[in-house]
Short mmCIF file of C-alpha atoms in Angstrom, two decimals:
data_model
loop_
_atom_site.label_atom_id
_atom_site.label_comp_id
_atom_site.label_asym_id
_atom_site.label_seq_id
_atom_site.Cartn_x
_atom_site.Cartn_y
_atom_site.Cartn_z
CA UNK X 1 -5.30 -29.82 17.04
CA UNK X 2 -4.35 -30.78 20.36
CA UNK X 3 -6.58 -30.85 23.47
CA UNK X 4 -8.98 -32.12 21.25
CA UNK X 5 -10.70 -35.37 19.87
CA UNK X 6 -9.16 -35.61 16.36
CA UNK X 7 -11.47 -37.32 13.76
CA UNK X 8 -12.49 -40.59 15.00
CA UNK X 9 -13.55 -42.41 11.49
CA UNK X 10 -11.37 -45.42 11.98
CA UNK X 11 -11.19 -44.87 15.64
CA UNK X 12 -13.35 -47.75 17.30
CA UNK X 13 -14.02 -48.08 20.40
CA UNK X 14 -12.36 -45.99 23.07
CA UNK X 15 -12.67 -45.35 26.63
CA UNK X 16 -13.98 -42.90 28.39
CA UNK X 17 -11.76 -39.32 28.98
CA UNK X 18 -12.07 -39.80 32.51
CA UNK X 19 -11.10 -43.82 32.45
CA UNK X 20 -8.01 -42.49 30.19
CA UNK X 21 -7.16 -39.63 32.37
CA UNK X 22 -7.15 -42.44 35.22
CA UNK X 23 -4.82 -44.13 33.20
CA UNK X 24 -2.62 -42.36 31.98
CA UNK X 25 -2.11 -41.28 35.46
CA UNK X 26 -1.65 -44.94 36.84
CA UNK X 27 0.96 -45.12 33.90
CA UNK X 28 2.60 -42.05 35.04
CA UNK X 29 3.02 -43.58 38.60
CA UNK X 30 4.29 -46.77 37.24
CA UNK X 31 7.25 -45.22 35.38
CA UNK X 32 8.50 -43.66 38.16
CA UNK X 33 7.83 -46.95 40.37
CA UNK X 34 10.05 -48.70 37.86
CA UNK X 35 12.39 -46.01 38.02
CA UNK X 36 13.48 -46.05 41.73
CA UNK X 37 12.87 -50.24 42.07
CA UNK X 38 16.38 -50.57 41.57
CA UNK X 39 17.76 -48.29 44.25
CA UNK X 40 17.32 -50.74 47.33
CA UNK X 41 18.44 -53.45 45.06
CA UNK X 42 22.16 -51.94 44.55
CA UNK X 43 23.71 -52.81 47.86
CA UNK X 44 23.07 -56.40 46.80
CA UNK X 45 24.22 -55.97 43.27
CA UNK X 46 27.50 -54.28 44.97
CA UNK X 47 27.60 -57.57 47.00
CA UNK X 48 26.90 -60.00 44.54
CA UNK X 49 29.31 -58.39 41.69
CA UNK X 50 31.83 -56.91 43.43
CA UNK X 51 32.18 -53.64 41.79
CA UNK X 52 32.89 -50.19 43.36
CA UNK X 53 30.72 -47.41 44.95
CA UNK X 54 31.97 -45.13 41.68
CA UNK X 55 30.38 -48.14 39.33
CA UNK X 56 27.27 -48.24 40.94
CA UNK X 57 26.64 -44.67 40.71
CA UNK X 58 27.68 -44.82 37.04
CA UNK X 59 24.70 -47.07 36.68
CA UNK X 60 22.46 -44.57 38.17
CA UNK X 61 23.60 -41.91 36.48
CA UNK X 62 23.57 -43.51 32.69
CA UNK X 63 19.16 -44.09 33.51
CA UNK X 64 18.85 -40.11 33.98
CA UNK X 65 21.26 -39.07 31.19
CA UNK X 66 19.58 -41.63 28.63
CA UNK X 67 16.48 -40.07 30.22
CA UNK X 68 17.75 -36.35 29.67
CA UNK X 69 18.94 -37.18 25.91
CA UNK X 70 15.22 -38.70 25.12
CA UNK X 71 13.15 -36.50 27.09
CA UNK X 72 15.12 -33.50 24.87
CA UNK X 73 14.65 -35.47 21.24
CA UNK X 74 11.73 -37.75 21.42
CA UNK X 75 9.40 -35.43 24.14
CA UNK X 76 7.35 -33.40 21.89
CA UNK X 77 6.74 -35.68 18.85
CA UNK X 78 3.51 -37.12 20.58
CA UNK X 79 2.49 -33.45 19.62
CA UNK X 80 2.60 -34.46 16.08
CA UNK X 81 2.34 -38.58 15.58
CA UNK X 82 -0.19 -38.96 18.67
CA UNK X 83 0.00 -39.36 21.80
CA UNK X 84 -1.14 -43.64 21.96
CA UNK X 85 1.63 -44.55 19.29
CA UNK X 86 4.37 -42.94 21.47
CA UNK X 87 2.82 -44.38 24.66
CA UNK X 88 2.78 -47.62 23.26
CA UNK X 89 6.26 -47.94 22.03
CA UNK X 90 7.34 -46.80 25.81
CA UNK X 91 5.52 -48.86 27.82
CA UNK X 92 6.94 -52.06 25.53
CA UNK X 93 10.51 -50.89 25.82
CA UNK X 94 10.22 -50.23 29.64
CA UNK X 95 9.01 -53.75 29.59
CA UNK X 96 11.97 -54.81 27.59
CA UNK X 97 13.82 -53.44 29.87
CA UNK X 98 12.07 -55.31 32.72
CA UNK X 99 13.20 -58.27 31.28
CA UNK X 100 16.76 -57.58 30.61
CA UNK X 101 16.99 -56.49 35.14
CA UNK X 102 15.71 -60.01 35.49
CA UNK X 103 18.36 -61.65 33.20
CA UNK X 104 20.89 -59.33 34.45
CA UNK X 105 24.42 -61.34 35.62
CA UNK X 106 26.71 -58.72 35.32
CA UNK X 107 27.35 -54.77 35.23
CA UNK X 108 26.82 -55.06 31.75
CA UNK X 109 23.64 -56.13 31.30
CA UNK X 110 22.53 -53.51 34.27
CA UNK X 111 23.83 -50.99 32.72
CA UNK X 112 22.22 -51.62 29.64
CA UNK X 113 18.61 -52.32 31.48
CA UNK X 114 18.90 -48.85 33.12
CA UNK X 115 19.91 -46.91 29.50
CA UNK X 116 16.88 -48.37 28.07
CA UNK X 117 14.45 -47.94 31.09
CA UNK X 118 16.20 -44.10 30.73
CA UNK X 119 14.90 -43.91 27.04
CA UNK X 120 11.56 -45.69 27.51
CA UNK X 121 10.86 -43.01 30.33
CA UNK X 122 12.35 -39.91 28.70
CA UNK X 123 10.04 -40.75 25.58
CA UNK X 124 6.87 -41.47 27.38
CA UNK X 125 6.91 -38.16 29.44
CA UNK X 126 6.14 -35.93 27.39
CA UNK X 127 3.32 -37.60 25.86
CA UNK X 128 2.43 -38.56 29.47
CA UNK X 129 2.03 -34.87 30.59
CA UNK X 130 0.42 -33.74 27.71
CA UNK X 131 -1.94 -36.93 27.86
CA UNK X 132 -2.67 -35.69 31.60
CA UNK X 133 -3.89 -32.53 30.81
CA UNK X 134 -5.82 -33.28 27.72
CA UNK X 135 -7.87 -35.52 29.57
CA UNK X 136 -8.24 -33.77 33.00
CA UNK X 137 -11.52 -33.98 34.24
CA UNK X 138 -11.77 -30.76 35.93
CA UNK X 139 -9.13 -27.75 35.33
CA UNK X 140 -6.81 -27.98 38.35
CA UNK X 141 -6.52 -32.29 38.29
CA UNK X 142 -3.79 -32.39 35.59
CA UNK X 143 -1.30 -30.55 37.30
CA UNK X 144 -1.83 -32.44 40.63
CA UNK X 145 -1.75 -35.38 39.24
CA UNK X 146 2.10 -34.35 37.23
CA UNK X 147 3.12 -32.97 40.53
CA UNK X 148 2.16 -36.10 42.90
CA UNK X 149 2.66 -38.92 40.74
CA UNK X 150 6.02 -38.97 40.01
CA UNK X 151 6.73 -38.62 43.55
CA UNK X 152 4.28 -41.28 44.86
CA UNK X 153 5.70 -43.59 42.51
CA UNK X 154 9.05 -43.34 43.42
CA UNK X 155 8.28 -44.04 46.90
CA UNK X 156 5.84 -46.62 46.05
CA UNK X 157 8.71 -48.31 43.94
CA UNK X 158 11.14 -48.27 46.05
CA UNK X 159 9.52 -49.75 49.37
CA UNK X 160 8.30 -52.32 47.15
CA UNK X 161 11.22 -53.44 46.34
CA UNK X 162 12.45 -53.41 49.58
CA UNK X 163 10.01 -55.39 50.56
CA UNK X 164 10.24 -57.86 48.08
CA UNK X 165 13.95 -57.80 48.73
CA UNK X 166 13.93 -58.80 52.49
CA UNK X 167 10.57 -61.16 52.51
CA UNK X 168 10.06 -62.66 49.12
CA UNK X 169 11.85 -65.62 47.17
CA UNK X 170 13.87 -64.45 43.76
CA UNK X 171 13.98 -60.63 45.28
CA UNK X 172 16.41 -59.66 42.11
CA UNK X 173 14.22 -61.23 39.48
CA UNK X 174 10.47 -60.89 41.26
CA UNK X 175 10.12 -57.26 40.85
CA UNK X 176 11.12 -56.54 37.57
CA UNK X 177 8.73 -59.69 36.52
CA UNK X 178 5.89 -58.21 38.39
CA UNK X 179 6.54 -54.58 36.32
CA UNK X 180 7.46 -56.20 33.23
CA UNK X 181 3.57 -57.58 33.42
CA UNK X 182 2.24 -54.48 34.15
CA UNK X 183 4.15 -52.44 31.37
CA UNK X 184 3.06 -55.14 29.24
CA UNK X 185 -0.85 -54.65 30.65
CA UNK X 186 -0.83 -50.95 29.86
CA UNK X 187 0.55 -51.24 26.33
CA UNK X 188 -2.77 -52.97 25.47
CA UNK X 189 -4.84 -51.01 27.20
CA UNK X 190 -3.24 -47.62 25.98
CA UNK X 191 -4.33 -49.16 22.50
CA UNK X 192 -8.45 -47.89 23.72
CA UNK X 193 -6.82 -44.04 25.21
CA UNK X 194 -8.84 -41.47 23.08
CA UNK X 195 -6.56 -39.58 20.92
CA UNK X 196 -6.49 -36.56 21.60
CA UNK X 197 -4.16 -35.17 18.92
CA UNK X 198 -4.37 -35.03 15.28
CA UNK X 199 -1.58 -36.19 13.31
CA UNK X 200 0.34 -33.16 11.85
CA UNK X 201 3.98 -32.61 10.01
CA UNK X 202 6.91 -31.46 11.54
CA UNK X 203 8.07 -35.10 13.40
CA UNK X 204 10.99 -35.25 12.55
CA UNK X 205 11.72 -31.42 13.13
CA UNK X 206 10.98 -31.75 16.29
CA UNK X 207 13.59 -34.16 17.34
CA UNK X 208 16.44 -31.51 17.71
CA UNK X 209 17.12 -30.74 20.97
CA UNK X 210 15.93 -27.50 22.07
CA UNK X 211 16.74 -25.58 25.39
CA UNK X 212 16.76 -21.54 25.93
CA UNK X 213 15.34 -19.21 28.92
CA UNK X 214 13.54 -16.24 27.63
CA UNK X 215 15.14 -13.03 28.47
CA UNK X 216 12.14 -12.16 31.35
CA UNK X 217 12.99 -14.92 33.15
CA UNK X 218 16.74 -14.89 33.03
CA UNK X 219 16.83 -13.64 36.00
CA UNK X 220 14.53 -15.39 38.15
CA UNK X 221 16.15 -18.60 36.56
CA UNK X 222 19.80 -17.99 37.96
CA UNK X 223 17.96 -17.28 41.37
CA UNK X 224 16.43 -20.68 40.91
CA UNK X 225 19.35 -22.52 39.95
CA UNK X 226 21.12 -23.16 43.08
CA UNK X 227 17.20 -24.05 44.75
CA UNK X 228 17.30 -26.91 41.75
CA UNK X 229 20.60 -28.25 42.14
CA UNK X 230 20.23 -28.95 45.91
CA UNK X 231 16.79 -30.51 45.84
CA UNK X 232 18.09 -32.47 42.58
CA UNK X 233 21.73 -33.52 43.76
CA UNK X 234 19.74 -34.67 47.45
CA UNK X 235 17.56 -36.69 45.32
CA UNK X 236 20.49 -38.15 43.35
CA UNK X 237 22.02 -39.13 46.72
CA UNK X 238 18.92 -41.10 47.94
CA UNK X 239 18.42 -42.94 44.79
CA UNK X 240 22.16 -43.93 44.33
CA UNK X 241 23.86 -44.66 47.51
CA UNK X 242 21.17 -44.39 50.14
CA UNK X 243 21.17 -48.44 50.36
CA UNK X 244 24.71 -48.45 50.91
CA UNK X 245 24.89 -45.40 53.82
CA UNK X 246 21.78 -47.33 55.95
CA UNK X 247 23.67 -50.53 55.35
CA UNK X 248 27.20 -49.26 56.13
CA UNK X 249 26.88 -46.26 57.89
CA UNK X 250 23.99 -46.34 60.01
CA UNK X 251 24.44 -50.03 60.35
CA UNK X 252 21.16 -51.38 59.45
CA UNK X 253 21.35 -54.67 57.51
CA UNK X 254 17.32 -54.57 56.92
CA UNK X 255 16.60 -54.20 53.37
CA UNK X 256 13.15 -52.54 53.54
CA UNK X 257 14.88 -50.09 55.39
CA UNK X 258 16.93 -49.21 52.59
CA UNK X 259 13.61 -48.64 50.31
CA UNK X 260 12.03 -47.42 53.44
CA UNK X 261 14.52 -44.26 52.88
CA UNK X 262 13.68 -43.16 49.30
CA UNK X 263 10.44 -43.70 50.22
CA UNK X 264 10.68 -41.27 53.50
CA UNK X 265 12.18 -38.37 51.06
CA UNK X 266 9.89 -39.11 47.98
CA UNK X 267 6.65 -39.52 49.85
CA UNK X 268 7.33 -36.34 52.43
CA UNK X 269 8.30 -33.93 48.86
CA UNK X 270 4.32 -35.75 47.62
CA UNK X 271 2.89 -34.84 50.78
CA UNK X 272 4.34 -31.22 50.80
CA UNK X 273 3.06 -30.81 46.91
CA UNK X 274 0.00 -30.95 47.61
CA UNK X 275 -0.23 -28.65 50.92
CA UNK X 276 1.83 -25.63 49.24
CA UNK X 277 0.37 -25.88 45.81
CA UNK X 278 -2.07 -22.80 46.23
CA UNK X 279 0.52 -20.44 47.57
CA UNK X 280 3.23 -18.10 46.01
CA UNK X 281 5.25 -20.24 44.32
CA UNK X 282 8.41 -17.56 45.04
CA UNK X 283 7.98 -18.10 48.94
CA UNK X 284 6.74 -21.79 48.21
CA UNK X 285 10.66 -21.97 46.62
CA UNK X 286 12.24 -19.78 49.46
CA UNK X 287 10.31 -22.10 52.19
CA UNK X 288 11.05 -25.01 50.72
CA UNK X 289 14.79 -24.31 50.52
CA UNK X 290 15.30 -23.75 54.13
CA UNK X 291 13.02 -26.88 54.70
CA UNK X 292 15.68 -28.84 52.78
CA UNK X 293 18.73 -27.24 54.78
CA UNK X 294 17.13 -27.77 58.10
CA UNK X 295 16.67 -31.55 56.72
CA UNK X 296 19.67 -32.02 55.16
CA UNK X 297 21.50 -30.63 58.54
CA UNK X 298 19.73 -33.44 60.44
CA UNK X 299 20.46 -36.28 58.09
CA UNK X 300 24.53 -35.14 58.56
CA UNK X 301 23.91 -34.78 62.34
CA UNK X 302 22.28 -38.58 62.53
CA UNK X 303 25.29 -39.43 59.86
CA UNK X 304 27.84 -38.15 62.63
CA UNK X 305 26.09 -39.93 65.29
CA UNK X 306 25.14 -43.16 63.34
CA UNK X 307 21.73 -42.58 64.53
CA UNK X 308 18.78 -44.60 62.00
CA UNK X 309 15.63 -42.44 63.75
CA UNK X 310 17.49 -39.42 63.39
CA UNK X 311 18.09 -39.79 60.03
CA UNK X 312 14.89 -40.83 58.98
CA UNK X 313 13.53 -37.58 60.79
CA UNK X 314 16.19 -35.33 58.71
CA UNK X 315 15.31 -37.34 55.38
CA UNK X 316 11.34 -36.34 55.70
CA UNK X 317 12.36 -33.00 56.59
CA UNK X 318 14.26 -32.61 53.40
CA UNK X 319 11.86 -34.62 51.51
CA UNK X 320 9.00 -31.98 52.16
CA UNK X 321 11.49 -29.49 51.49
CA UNK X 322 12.33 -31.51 48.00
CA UNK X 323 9.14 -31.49 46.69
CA UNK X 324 8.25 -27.47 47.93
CA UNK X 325 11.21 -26.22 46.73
CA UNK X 326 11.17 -27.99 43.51
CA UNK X 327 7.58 -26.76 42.71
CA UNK X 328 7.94 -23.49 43.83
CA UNK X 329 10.68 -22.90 41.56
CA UNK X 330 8.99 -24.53 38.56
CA UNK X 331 5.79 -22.62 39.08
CA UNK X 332 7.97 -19.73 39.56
CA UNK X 333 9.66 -19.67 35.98
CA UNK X 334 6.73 -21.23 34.28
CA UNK X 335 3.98 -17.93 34.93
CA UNK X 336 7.14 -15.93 33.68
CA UNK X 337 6.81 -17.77 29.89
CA UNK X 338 4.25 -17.37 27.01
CA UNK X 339 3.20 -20.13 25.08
CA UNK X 340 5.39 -20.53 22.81
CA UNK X 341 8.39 -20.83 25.26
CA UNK X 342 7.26 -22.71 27.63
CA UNK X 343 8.89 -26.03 26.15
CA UNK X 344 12.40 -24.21 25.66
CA UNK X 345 12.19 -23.32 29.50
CA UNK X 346 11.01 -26.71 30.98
CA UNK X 347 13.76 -28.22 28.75
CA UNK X 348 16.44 -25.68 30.31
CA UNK X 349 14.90 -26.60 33.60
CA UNK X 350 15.64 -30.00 33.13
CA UNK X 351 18.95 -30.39 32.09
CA UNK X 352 20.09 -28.30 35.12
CA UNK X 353 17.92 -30.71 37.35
CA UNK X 354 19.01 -34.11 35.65
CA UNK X 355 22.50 -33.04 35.86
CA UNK X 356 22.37 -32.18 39.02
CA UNK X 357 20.86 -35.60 39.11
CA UNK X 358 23.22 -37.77 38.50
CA UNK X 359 26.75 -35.94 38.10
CA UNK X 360 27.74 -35.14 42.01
CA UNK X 361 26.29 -38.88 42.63
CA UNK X 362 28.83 -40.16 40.19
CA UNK X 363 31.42 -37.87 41.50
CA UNK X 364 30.64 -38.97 45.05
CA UNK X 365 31.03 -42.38 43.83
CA UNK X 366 34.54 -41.94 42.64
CA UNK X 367 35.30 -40.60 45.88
CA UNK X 368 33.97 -43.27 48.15
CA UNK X 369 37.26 -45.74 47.70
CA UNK X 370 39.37 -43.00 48.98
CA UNK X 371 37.26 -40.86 51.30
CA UNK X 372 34.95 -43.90 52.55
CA UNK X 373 31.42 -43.83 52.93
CA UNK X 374 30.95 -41.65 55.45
CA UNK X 375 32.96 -38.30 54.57
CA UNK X 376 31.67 -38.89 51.27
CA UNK X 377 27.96 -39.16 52.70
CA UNK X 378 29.14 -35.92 54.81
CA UNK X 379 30.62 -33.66 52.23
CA UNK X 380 28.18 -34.12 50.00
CA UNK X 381 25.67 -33.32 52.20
CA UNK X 382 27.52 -30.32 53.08
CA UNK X 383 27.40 -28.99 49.55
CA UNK X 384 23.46 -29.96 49.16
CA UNK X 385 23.22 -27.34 52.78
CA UNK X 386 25.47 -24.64 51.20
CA UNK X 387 22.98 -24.74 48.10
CA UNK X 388 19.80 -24.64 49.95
CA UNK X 389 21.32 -22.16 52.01
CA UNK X 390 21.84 -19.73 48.84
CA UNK X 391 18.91 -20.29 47.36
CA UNK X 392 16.83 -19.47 50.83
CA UNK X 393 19.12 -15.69 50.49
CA UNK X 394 18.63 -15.84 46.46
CA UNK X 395 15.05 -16.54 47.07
CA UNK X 396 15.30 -13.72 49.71
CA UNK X 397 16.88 -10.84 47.88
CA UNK X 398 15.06 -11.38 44.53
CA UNK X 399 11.99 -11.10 46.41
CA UNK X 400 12.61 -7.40 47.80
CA UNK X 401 12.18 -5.34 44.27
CA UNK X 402 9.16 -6.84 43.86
CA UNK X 403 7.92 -5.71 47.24
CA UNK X 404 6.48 -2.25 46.06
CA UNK X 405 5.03 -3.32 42.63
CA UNK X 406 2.99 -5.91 45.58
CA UNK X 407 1.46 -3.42 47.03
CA UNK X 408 0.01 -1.63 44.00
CA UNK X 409 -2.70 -2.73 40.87
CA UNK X 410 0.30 -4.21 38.93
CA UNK X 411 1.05 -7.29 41.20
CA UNK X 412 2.95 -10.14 40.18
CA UNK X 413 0.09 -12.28 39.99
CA UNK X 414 -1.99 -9.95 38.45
CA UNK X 415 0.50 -10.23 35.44
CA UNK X 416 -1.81 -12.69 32.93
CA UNK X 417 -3.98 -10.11 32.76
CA UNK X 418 -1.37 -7.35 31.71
CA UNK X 419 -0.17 -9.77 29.56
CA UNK X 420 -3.89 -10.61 28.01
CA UNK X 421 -3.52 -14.16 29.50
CA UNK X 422 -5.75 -15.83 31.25
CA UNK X 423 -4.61 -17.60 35.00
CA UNK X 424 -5.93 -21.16 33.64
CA UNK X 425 -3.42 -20.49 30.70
CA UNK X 426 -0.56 -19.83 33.14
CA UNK X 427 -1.39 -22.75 35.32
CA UNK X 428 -1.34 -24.44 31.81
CA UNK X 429 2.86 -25.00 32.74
CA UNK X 430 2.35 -26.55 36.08
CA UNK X 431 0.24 -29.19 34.40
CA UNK X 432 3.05 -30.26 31.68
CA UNK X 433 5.15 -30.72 33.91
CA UNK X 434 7.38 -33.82 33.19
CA UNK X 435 8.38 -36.56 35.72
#
């Protein structure tokens, strides 16, 4: 049974629900912390090692498809072995992981770090999301805290290591110690994390990747495609070469200032979570879309000019627009699911995102040595606009047949009840979301 205390005969002592939600939570926030620690730390990699632009998005990209290929195998077998076992194991091979960054002398090694930091994520989050709602205190807290976390943690990670990088001693090593510690901290304390999940067969059926959109929201996922493939590929951008473009470009040799911008576009999208996550999710998506053109305009604007402030202002303007977009189009296709196909879905939603991810940042990578920097920078954010742009008129045009069905008893958001589910049960998606 799951959302549920399973028999607790040789349990011993656990924490409270609340302490656990708390943690899980705070364990949720440090995987993504992890996740982006590296991105400020690239430029001096690049420096150190001497290898290309195309290399070092390669090393970006190999974390979110080792992420992608665990997230679709290992996600939902917390469902049947518990949700502490799989926990565990994570948060010790993220701390491996840790410890292979701080021994790191070599693309090899980083590359290796980052494809098991990818696995030890992709395996945690779905017990992570689950673990999150299970343990919500009230009904509405898990799917704030699977919407904000992930996003504060990224920015959280990634100014830390910027600061680290331009004040502290060791600034390569430091970090990953200081993580490696607190991966290490969790593990034990997961070991006290009520279970909330009976153990049940079917493990090792549930390992084969599955992905499929239901036929009622076909539609409303192609609209949402090109709205996930801009917020995703800007995202990609930041956390791959947005070091090297405030270091090169803009001319800023500061290294905080190079966390200092995934932190701008991770910490705006947190921000604008949490203001648009009562409204329609369809405009939310539609909004948030033109939020990330209008941003993403600016950012090639200060490119053009080599203008720092000016990019920073474009970067939180298509940060806010990130994060709206992003939810409004999950919440979107989510309320359009029923139970029992909600995991397909999120898994189709997240190979489209992933990819878009990490393949145009590898593919801007291999054009760097020949385009440079800068028309690299400015193409691809070019594309991310043309994207945004289509899914503001996608968002736009799908919204119009629904426009007399509004104004009558059968409203979109009236649909649960047609349907002889509850709202909670549809906000049930929002709250599984994965990071």
């Amino acid at each position: 049974m799951i959302g549920a205390p399973p028999s607790t005969g040789r349990a011993g002592w656990r924490i409270p629900r609340r302490a656990g939600f708390w943690l899980v939570g705070g364990t949720l926030l440090a995987f993504m912390a992890a996740s982006s620690t590296p991105s400020p730390l690239y430029v001096v990699y690049q420096q150190r090692w001497h290898f290309s632009a195309a290399v070092l998005t390669a090393v970006f990209a190999v974390y979110v498809l080792a992420l992608l290929i665990a997230l679709l195998t290992v996600g939902g077998i917390s469902d049947h072995v518990g949700r502490r076992p799989v926990l565990a194991t994570a948060l010790l091979a993220e701390a491996a992981a840790m410890v292979v960054f701080m021994a790191a002398d070599g693309v090899g090694l980083l590359l290796l770090a980052r494809i098991l930091q990818g696995l030890a994520t992709g395996a945690a989050a779905g017990a992570i999301s689950a673990a999150v709602v299970d343990l919500q205190p009230g009904p509405r807290q898990g799917a704030l805290t699977n919407s904000v976390a992930p996003t504060v943690g990224l920015a959280v990670g990634a100014l830390g290591a910027g600061l680290l990088l331009q004040y502290a001693p060791a600034p390569t090593t430091l970090p990953f110690a200081l993580l490696a510690v607190v991966f290490v901290i969790l593990a034990a304390a997961v070991a006290f994390l009520p279970e909330t999940v009976s153990r049940r067969p079917g493990a090792l059926s549930s390992l084969r990747p599955r992905a499929s959109v239901p036929p009622q929201a076909r539609r409303a996922f192609l609209t949402a495609v090109p709205c996930l493939v801009a917020t995703w590929a800007m995202g990609g951008l930041y956390l791959s070469l947005g070091g090297s473009v405030t270091a090169s470009v803009l001319h800023v040799s500061n290294h905080l200032v190079g966390g200092l911008v995934v932190t701008t576009l991770t910490g705006a999208g947190a921000v604008a979570s949490v203001v648009v996550r009562d409204m329609d999710p369809r405009r939310v998506m539609t909004a948030g879309s033109a939020s990330l053109a209008i941003g993403t305009a600016l950012t090639m604007t200060a490119i053009a000019l080599e203008s720092a402030p000016l990019f920073f202002v474009g970067t939180a303007v298509a940060g806010s627009g990130f994060g709206a977009a992003f939810l409004g189009a999950f919440r979107s296709l989510a309320q359009l699911a029923e139970p029992a196909e909600r995991a397909e879905l999120f898994a189709s939603i997240y190979v489209v995102s992933y990819l878009a991810f990490s393949v145009p940042a590898v593919l801007a990578g291999l054009a760097v040595p020949s385009a440079g920097l800068h028309d690299t920078a400015t193409a691809y954010g070019a594309l991310v606009l043309v994207l945004a742009l289509l899914a503001v008129v996608a968002g736009a045009v799908a919204r119009r047949p629904r426009q007399d069905a509004a104004d009558g008893p059968a409203k979109a958001q009236h649909a649960p009840a047609e349907t002889g589910r509850t709202p909670e049960a549809v906000r049930d998606p929002e709250a599984v979301r994965t990071p």
